[in-house]
Coordinates of C-alpha atoms in Angstrom, one line a residue:
M16 CA -71.0 -74.1 65.2
H17 CA -67.5 -74.0 63.9
E18 CA -68.4 -76.0 60.9
Y19 CA -71.2 -73.6 60.0
A20 CA -69.0 -70.6 60.4
F21 CA -66.3 -72.2 58.3
R22 CA -68.8 -72.9 55.4
Q23 CA -70.1 -69.4 55.5
L24 CA -66.6 -68.0 55.4
A25 CA -65.6 -70.3 52.5
K26 CA -68.7 -69.3 50.6
N27 CA -68.0 -65.5 51.1
I28 CA -64.3 -66.0 50.0
S29 CA -65.2 -68.0 46.9
Y30 CA -67.5 -65.3 45.6
V31 CA -65.8 -62.3 44.2
H32 CA -68.0 -59.4 42.9
P33 CA -67.4 -58.6 39.2
R34 CA -66.7 -55.0 40.1
N35 CA -63.7 -56.2 42.2
I36 CA -62.4 -58.3 39.3
S37 CA -62.6 -55.3 37.0
F38 CA -60.7 -53.2 39.4
L39 CA -58.0 -55.8 39.9
L40 CA -57.7 -56.3 36.1
I41 CA -57.3 -52.5 35.5
V42 CA -54.6 -52.2 38.3
F43 CA -52.8 -55.2 36.9
L44 CA -52.8 -53.9 33.3
F45 CA -51.6 -50.4 34.3
S46 CA -48.8 -51.9 36.4
L47 CA -47.3 -53.8 33.4
H48 CA -45.9 -50.7 31.7
T49 CA -44.0 -48.2 33.9
D50 CA -41.3 -45.9 32.9
A51 CA -38.7 -44.1 34.9
S52 CA -39.2 -40.4 35.6
W53 CA -36.2 -38.2 34.9
A54 CA -35.8 -34.8 36.5
P55 CA -34.5 -32.4 33.9
I56 CA -30.9 -31.3 34.1
E57 CA -30.1 -27.6 33.4
E58 CA -27.9 -27.3 30.3
S59 CA -25.3 -25.3 32.2
T60 CA -25.2 -28.1 34.9
L61 CA -24.8 -30.7 32.1
F62 CA -21.7 -28.9 30.7
V63 CA -20.2 -28.3 34.1
Q64 CA -20.8 -31.7 35.7
S65 CA -19.7 -33.8 32.8
D66 CA -16.2 -35.3 33.0
L67 CA -16.0 -35.9 29.3
I68 CA -17.9 -34.1 26.5
I69 CA -17.4 -35.5 23.0
Q70 CA -19.0 -35.9 19.6
A71 CA -18.6 -39.6 18.9
E72 CA -20.1 -42.7 17.5
I73 CA -20.4 -46.1 19.2
T74 CA -18.3 -48.5 17.1
E75 CA -18.5 -51.7 19.2
I76 CA -20.3 -53.1 22.2
G77 CA -18.9 -56.1 23.8
V78 CA -17.8 -58.1 26.9
D79 CA -15.0 -56.7 29.0
P80 CA -13.2 -59.0 31.5
R81 CA -13.1 -56.1 34.0
L82 CA -16.9 -56.0 34.2
P83 CA -19.6 -58.2 35.7
E84 CA -21.8 -60.3 33.3
N85 CA -24.7 -57.8 33.4
L86 CA -22.6 -55.0 31.9
L87 CA -21.0 -54.4 28.5
A88 CA -18.5 -51.9 27.3
A89 CA -19.4 -49.6 24.4
Q90 CA -16.3 -48.4 22.6
V91 CA -16.6 -45.0 20.9
K92 CA -14.8 -43.4 18.0
V93 CA -14.3 -39.7 18.9
E94 CA -14.9 -37.1 16.2
T95 CA -14.3 -34.1 18.5
K96 CA -13.4 -33.8 22.1
F97 CA -14.7 -30.7 23.9
K98 CA -13.9 -31.6 27.5
G99 CA -11.8 -34.3 29.1
E100 CA -8.5 -36.1 28.4
D101 CA -8.9 -39.9 28.0
K102 CA -7.8 -41.5 24.7
Q103 CA -9.7 -44.8 25.0
I104 CA -13.3 -44.2 25.9
Y105 CA -15.7 -46.9 27.1
I106 CA -19.3 -46.4 28.1
L107 CA -21.0 -48.8 30.4
T108 CA -24.3 -50.3 29.1
P109 CA -26.5 -53.1 30.4
A110 CA -26.0 -56.5 28.7
I111 CA -28.8 -57.5 26.3
T112 CA -29.5 -60.7 28.3
A113 CA -29.6 -58.9 31.6
A114 CA -32.9 -58.1 33.2
R115 CA -33.6 -54.4 32.7
V116 CA -35.4 -51.7 34.6
S117 CA -36.9 -48.6 33.1
D118 CA -34.2 -46.3 34.3
Q119 CA -31.4 -48.1 32.3
I120 CA -30.2 -46.5 29.1
V121 CA -29.3 -49.0 26.5
L122 CA -26.8 -48.1 23.8
Q123 CA -26.5 -49.3 20.2
E124 CA -23.7 -49.7 17.8
G125 CA -23.7 -46.8 15.3
Q126 CA -25.4 -44.4 17.7
S127 CA -23.8 -41.1 17.0
G128 CA -24.1 -37.7 18.6
F129 CA -22.9 -35.5 21.5
W130 CA -22.1 -37.3 24.8
F131 CA -22.0 -35.7 28.2
L132 CA -20.3 -38.5 30.3
T133 CA -19.4 -38.9 33.9
K134 CA -16.6 -41.2 35.2
S135 CA -17.7 -44.4 36.9
N136 CA -16.6 -44.6 40.5
L137 CA -17.2 -48.3 40.6
Y138 CA -15.3 -49.2 37.4
P139 CA -12.3 -47.0 36.8
G140 CA -11.6 -46.3 33.1
F141 CA -15.3 -46.4 32.2
Y142 CA -17.9 -43.7 31.7
L143 CA -21.6 -43.5 32.5
L144 CA -24.5 -42.3 30.5
N145 CA -26.8 -42.0 33.6
H146 CA -29.4 -39.6 32.3
P147 CA -31.2 -39.4 28.9
Q148 CA -30.1 -35.7 28.5
R149 CA -26.5 -36.8 28.5
F150 CA -26.8 -37.8 24.9
W151 CA -27.8 -35.4 22.1
P152 CA -28.3 -36.7 18.6
L153 CA -26.5 -34.9 15.8
S154 CA -29.7 -33.2 14.8
Q155 CA -29.2 -31.0 17.9
S156 CA -25.7 -29.8 16.7
D157 CA -26.7 -26.1 16.3
K158 CA -28.1 -26.0 19.9
F159 CA -24.9 -27.9 21.2
L160 CA -22.5 -25.5 19.4
Q161 CA -24.4 -22.4 20.8
L162 CA -24.3 -23.8 24.4
K163 CA -20.7 -25.0 24.0
E164 CA -19.6 -21.4 23.3
L165 CA -21.5 -20.2 26.3
H166 CA -20.4 -22.9 28.8
L167 CA -17.0 -24.1 27.6
S168 CA -15.3 -21.0 26.1
G169 CA -11.6 -21.4 26.8
K170 CA -11.9 -24.8 28.6
Q171 CA -10.6 -28.0 27.3

């Protein structure tokens, strides 16, 4: 009796309906590409909650002995400082060889624009770009200058 039941079970398990295979294939394919979802930040909040607001270009990205292997330091050349005091500015970015997740923002040498940075609590002396809205390309300079007057008038 047990042998018959086992054979029937094996036969049922070995047969997979084509409809089930199609469903599994579709689920698998859609699960390969997922992106992080970012809640929008109000522009006023962006100006108020940033520790450092600068117009700058990333000049060099490299290893820093104060950081773990999966992080690199991006050094910036500041054109204009709108908020904050630091002279040497380093932004944390994931290492190229590190496994990445969709919510990590990767920086590139030569990337230039307006940066709304927050201080890293974990790595003193470093700043974070922890939301896509915290970087505006130079093409948005008119918008930036309008909002700067509105939110940073008299502050430095």
